[in-house]
PDB file of C-alpha atoms in Angstrom:
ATOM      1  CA  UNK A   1    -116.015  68.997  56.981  1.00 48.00           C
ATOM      2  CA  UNK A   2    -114.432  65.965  55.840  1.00 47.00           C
ATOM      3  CA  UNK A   3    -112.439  64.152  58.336  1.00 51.00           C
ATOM      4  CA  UNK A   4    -109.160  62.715  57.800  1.00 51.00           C
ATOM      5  CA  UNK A   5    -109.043  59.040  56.978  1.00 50.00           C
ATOM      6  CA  UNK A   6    -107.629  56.940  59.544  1.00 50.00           C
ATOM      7  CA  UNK A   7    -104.426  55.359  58.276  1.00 47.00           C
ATOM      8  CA  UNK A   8    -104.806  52.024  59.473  1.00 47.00           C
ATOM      9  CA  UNK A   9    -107.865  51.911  56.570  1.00 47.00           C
ATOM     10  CA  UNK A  10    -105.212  52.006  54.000  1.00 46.00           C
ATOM     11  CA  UNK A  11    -103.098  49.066  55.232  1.00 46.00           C
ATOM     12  CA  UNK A  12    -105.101  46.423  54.075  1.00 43.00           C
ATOM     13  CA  UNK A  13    -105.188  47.662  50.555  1.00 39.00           C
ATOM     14  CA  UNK A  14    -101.428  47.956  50.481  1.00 43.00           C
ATOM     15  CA  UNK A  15    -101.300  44.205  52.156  1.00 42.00           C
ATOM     16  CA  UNK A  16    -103.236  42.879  49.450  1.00 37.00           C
ATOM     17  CA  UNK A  17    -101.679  44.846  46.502  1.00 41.00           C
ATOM     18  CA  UNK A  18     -98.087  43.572  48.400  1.00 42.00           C
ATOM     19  CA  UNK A  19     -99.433  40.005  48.736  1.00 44.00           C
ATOM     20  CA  UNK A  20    -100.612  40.327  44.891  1.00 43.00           C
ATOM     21  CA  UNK A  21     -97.267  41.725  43.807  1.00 41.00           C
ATOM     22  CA  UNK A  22     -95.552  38.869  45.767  1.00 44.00           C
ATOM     23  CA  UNK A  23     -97.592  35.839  43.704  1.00 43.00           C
ATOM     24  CA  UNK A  24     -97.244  37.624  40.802  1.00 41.00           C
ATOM     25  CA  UNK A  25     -93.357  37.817  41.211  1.00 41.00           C
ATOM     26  CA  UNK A  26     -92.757  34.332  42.761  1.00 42.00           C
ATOM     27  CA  UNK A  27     -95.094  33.160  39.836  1.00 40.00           C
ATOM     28  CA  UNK A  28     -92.612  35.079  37.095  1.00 37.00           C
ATOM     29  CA  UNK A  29     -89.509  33.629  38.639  1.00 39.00           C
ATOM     30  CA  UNK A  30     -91.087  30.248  38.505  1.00 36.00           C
ATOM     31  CA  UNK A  31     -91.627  30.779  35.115  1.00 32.00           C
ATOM     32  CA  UNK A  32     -87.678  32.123  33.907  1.00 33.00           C
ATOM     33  CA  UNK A  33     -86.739  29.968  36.160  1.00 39.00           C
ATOM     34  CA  UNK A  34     -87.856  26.488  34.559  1.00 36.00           C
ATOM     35  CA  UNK A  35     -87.757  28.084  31.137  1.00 37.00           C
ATOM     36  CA  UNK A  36     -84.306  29.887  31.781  1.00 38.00           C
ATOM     37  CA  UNK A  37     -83.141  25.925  32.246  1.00 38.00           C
ATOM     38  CA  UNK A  38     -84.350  24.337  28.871  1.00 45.00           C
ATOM     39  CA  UNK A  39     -82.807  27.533  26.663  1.00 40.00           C
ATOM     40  CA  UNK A  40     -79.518  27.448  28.670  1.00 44.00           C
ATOM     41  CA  UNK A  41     -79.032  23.545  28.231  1.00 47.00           C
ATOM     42  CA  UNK A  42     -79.888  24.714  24.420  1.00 45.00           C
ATOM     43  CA  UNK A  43     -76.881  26.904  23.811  1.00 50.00           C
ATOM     44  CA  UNK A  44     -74.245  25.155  24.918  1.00 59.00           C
ATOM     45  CA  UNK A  45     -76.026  22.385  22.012  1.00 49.00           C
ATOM     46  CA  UNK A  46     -76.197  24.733  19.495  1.00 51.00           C
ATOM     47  CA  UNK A  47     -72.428  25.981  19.968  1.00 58.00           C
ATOM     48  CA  UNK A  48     -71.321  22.455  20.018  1.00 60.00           C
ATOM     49  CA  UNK A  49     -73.478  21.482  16.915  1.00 60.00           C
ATOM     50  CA  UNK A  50     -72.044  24.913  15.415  1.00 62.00           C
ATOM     51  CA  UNK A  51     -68.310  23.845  16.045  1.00 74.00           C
ATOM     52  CA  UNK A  52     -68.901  20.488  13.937  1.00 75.00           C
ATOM     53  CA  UNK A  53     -70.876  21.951  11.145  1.00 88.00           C
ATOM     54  CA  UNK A  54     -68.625  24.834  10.834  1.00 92.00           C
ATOM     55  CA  UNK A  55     -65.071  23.399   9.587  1.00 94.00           C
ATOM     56  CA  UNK A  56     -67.316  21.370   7.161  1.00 95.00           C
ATOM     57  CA  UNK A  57     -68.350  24.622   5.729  1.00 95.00           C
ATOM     58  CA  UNK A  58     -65.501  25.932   5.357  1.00 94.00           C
ATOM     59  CA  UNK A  59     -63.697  23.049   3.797  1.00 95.00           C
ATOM     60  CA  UNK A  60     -66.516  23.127   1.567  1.00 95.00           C
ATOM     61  CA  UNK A  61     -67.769  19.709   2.245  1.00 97.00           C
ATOM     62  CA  UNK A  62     -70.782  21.275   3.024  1.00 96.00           C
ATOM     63  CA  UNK A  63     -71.874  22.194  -0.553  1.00 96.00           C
ATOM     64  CA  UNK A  64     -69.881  19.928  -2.442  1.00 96.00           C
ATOM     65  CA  UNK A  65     -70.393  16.540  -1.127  1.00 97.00           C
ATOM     66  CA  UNK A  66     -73.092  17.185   1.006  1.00 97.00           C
ATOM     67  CA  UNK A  67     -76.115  19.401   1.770  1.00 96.00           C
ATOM     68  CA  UNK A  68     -76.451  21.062   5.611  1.00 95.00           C
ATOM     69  CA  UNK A  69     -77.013  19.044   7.776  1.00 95.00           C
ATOM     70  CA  UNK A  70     -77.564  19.096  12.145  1.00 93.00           C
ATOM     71  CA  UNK A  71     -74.769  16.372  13.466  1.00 94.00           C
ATOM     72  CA  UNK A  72     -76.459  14.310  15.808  1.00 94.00           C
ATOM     73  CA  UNK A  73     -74.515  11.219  16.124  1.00 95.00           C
ATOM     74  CA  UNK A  74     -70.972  11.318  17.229  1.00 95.00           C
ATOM     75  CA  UNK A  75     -68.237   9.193  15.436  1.00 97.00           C
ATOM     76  CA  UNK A  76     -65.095   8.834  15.592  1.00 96.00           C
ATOM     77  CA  UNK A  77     -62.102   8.057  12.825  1.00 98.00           C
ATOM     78  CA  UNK A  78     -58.897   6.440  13.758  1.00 97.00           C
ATOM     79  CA  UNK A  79     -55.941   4.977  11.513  1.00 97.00           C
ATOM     80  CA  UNK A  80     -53.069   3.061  12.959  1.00 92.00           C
ATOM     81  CA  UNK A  81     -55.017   2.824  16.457  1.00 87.00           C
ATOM     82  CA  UNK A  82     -53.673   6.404  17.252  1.00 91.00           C
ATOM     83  CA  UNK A  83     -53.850   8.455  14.518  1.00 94.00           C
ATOM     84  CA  UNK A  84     -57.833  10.423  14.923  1.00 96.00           C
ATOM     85  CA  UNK A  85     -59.290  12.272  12.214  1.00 97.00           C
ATOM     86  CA  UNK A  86     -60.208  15.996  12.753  1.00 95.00           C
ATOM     87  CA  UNK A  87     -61.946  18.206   9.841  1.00 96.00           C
ATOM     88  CA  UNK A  88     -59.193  19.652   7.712  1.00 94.00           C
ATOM     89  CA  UNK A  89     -55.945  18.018   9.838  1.00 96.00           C
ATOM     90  CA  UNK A  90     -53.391  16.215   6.595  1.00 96.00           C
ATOM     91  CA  UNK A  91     -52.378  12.371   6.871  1.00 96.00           C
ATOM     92  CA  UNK A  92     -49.876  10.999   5.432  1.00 94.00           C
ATOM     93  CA  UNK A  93     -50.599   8.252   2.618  1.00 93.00           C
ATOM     94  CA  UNK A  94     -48.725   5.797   4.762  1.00 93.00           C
ATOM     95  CA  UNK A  95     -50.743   6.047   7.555  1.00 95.00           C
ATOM     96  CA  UNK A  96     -54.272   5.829   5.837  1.00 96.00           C
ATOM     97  CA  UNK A  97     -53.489   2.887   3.492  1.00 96.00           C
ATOM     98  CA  UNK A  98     -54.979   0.459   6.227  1.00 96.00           C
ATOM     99  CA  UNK A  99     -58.467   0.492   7.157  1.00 97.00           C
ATOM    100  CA  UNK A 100     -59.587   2.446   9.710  1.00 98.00           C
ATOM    101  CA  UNK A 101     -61.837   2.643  13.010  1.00 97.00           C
ATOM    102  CA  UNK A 102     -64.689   4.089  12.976  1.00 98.00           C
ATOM    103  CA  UNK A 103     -66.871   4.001  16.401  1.00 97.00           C
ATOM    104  CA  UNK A 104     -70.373   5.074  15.978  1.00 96.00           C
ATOM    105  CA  UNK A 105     -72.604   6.502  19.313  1.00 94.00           C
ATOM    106  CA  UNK A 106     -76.347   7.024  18.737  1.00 89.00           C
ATOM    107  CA  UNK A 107     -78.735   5.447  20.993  1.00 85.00           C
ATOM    108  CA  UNK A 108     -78.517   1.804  20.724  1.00 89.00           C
ATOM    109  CA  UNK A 109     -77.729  -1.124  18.502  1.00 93.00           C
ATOM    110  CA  UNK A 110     -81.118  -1.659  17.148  1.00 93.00           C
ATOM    111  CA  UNK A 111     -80.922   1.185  15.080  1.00 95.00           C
ATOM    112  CA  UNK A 112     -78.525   0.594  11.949  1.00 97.00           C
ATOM    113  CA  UNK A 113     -75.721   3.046   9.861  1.00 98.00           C
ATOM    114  CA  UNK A 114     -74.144   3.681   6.989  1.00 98.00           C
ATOM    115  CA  UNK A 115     -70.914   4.789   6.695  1.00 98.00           C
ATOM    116  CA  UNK A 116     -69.535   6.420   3.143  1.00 98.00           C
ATOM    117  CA  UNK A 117     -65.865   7.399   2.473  1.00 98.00           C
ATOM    118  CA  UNK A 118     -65.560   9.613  -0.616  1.00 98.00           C
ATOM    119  CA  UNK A 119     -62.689  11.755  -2.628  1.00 98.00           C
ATOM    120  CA  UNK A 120     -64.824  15.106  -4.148  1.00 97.00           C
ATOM    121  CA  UNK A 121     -61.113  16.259  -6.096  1.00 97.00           C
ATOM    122  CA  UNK A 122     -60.233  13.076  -7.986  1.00 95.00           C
ATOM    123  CA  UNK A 123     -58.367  13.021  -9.893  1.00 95.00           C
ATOM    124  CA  UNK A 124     -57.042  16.736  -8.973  1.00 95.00           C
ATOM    125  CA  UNK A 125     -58.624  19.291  -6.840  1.00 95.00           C
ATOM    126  CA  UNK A 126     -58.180  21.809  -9.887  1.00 95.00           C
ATOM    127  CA  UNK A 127     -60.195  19.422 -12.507  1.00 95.00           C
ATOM    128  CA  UNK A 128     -62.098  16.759 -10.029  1.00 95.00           C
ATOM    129  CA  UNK A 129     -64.171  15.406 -13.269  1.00 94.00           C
ATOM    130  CA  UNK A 130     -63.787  12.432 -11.652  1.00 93.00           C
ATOM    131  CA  UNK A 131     -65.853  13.858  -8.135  1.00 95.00           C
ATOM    132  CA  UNK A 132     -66.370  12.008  -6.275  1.00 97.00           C
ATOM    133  CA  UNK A 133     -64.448   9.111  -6.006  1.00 97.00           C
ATOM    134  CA  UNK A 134     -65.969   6.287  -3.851  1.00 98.00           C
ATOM    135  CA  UNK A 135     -63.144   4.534  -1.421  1.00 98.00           C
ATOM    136  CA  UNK A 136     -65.685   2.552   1.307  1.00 98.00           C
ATOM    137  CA  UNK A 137     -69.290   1.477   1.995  1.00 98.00           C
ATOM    138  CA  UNK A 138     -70.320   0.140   5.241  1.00 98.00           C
ATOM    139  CA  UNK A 139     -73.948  -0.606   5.850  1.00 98.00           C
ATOM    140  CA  UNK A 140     -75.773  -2.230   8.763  1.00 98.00           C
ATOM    141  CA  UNK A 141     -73.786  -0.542  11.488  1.00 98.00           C
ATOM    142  CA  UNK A 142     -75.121  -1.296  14.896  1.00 97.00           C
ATOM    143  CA  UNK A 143     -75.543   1.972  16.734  1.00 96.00           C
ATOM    144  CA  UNK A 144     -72.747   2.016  19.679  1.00 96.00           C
ATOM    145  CA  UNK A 145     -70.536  -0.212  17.867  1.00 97.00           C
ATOM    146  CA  UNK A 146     -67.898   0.310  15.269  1.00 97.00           C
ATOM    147  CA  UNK A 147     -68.117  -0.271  11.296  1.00 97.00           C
ATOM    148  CA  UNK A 148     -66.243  -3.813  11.953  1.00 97.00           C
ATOM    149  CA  UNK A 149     -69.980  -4.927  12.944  1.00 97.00           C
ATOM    150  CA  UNK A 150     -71.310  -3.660   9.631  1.00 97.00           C
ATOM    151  CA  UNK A 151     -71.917  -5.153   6.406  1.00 97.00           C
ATOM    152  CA  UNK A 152     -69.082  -4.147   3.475  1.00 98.00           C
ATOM    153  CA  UNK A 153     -71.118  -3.275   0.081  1.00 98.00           C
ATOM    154  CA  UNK A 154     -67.849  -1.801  -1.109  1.00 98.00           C
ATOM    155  CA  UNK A 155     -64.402  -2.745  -0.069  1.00 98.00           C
ATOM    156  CA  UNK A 156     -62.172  -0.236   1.419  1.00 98.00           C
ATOM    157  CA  UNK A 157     -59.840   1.610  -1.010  1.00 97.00           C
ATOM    158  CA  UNK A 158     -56.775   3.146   0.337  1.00 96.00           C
ATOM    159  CA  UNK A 159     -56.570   6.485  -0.940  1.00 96.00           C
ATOM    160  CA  UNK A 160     -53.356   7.612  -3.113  1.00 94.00           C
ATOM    161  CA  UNK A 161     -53.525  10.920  -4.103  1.00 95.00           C
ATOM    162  CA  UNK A 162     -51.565  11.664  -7.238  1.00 92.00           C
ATOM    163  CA  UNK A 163     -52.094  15.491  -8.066  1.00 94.00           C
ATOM    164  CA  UNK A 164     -52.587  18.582  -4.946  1.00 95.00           C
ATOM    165  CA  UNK A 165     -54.329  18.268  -1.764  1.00 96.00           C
ATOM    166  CA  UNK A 166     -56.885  15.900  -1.216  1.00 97.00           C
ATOM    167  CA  UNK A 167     -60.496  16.238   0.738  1.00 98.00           C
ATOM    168  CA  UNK A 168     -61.257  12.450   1.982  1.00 98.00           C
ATOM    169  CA  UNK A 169     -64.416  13.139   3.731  1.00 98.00           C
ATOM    170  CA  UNK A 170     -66.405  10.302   6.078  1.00 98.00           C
ATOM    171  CA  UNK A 171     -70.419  10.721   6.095  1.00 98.00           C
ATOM    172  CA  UNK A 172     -72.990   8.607   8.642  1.00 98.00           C
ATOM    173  CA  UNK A 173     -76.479   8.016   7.688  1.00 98.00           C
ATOM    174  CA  UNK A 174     -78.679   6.788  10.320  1.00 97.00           C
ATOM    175  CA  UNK A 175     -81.158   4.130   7.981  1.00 97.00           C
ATOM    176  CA  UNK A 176     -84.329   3.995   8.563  1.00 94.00           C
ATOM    177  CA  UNK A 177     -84.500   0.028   7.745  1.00 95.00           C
ATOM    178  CA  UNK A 178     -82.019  -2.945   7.758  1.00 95.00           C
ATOM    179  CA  UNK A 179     -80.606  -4.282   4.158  1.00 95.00           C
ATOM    180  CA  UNK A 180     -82.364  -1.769   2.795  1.00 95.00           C
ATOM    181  CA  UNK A 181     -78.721   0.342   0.740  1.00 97.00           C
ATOM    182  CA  UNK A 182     -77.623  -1.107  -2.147  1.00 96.00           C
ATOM    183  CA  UNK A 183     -73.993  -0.872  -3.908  1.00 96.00           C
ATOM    184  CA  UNK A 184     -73.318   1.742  -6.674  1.00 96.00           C
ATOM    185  CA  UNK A 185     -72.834   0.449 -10.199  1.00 94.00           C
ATOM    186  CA  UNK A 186     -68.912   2.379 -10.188  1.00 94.00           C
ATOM    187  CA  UNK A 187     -66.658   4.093  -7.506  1.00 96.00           C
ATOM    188  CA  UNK A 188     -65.974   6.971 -10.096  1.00 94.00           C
ATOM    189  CA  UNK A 189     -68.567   9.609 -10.575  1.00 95.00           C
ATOM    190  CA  UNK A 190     -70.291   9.006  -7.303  1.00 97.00           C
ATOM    191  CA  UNK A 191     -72.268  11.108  -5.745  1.00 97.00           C
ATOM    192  CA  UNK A 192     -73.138  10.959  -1.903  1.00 98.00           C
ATOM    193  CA  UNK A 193     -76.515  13.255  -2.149  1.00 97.00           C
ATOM    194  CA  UNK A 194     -77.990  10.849  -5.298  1.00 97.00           C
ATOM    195  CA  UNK A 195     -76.909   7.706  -3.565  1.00 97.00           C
ATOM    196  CA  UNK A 196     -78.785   8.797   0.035  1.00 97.00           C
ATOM    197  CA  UNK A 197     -82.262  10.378  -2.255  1.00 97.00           C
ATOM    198  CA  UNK A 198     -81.829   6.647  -3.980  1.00 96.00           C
ATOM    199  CA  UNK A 199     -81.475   4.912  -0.672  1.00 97.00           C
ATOM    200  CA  UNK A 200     -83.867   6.490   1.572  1.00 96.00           C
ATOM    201  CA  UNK A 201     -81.023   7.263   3.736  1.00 97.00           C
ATOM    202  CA  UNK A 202     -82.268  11.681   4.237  1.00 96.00           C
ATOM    203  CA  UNK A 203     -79.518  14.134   5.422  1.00 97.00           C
ATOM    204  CA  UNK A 204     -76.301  13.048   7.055  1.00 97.00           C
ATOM    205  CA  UNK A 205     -76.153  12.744  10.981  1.00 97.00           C
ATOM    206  CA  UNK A 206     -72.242  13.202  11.278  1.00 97.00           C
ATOM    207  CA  UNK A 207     -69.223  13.776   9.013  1.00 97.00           C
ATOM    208  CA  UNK A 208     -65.472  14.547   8.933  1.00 97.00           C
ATOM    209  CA  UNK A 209     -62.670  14.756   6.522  1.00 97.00           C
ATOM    210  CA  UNK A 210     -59.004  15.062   6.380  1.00 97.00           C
ATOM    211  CA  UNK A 211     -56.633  16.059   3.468  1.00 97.00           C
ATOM    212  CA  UNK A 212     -53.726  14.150   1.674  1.00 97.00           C
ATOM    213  CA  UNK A 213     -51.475  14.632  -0.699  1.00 96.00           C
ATOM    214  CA  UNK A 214     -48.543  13.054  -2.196  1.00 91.00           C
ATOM    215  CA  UNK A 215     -45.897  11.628  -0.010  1.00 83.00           C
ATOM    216  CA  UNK A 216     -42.707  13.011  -2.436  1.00 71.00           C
ATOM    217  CA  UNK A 217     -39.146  11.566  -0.995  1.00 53.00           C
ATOM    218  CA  UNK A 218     -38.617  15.670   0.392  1.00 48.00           C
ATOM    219  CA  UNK A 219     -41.787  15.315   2.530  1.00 56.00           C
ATOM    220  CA  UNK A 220     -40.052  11.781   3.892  1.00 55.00           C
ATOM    221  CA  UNK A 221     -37.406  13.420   5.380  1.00 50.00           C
TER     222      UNK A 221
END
């Protein structure tokens, strides 16, 4: 006959499978724990990096003027001290014929910018045989500064839209050398993607744009 098994012979089987079970878990939790961090810090990126790209997509900068693109450098755009530019917001011609501000972030001032200000619907957003129109060229930008610090290859051109609504769109390369960008041969018939390929100067790292359109003495009032 076969006697029954004491039961303090099975409690240090279910002590080590416990103690196993514990490591194991505590081990996990370590795991989603430091991991969980990283991916959470990654959404809130990829929502914000979402929320710039998108508006450029659907103003069709994105595809017209430019190819997609991840922003990574913040800048800012600001006429008459007050007025900012925000993707798809109108100006009035008054208010952009002076130059504006444009601060640049990135990481510091050793590495260098270009900014580009172009017009993809000149002269009319219905026939742009024109696209694009070049208005500015600022190369040389110290990182952290503003585009007062960089060099002007082509002088700012105020815009003066004569026919519809006008896409003036702002791009930032981040070079990869100092006086490295040349001018274009013509303001006409530019085109950001062939001038960056010619330049060396890769995808964009930020961009915004604002429309314009005809100040008529009706729209004054």
């Amino acid at each position: 006959m076969v006697g029954k098994r004491d039961p303090k012979e099975r409690e240090p089987l279910k002590s080590i499978k416990s103690s196993e079970h514990s490591k194991a878990s505590t081990s996990t939790n370590s795991y989603i724990g430091t991991h969980s961090i990283s991916f959470c810090a990654l959404v809130p990126y990829f929502l914000v990096m979402s929320r710039l790209i998108e508006p450029l997509v659907v103003g069709r900068v994105v595809g017209e003027v430019v190819d997609t693109f991840t922003p990574s450098v913040k800048m800012n755009v600001t006429y008459n001290c007050n007025k900012l530019v925000c993707n798809g917001h109108e100006l009035m011609p008054a208010v952009i014929a002076p130059k504006p501000r444009v601060d640049i972030g990135g990481e510091d001032m050793r590495t260098a910018y270009t900014l580009i200000m172009t017009d993809p619907d000149a002269p009319g957003p219905s026939d742009p045989y024109l696209r694009e129109h070049l208005h500015w060229i600022v190369t040389d930008i110290p990182g952290t500064t503003d585009a007062s610090f960089g060099r002007e290859i082509v002088s700012y051109e105020a815009p003066k839209p004569v026919i519809g609504i006008h896409r003036y769109v702002f791009v930032l390369f981040k070079q990869t050398a100092r006086q490295t960008v040349r001018a274009p041969a013509s303001r006409d018939r530019f085109n950001t993607r062939y001038f960056s390929e010619e330049n060396g100067l890769g995808l964009p790292v930020a961009a915004v744009y604002f429309n314009a359109q005809r100040e008529t003495a009706a729209r004054r009032r």
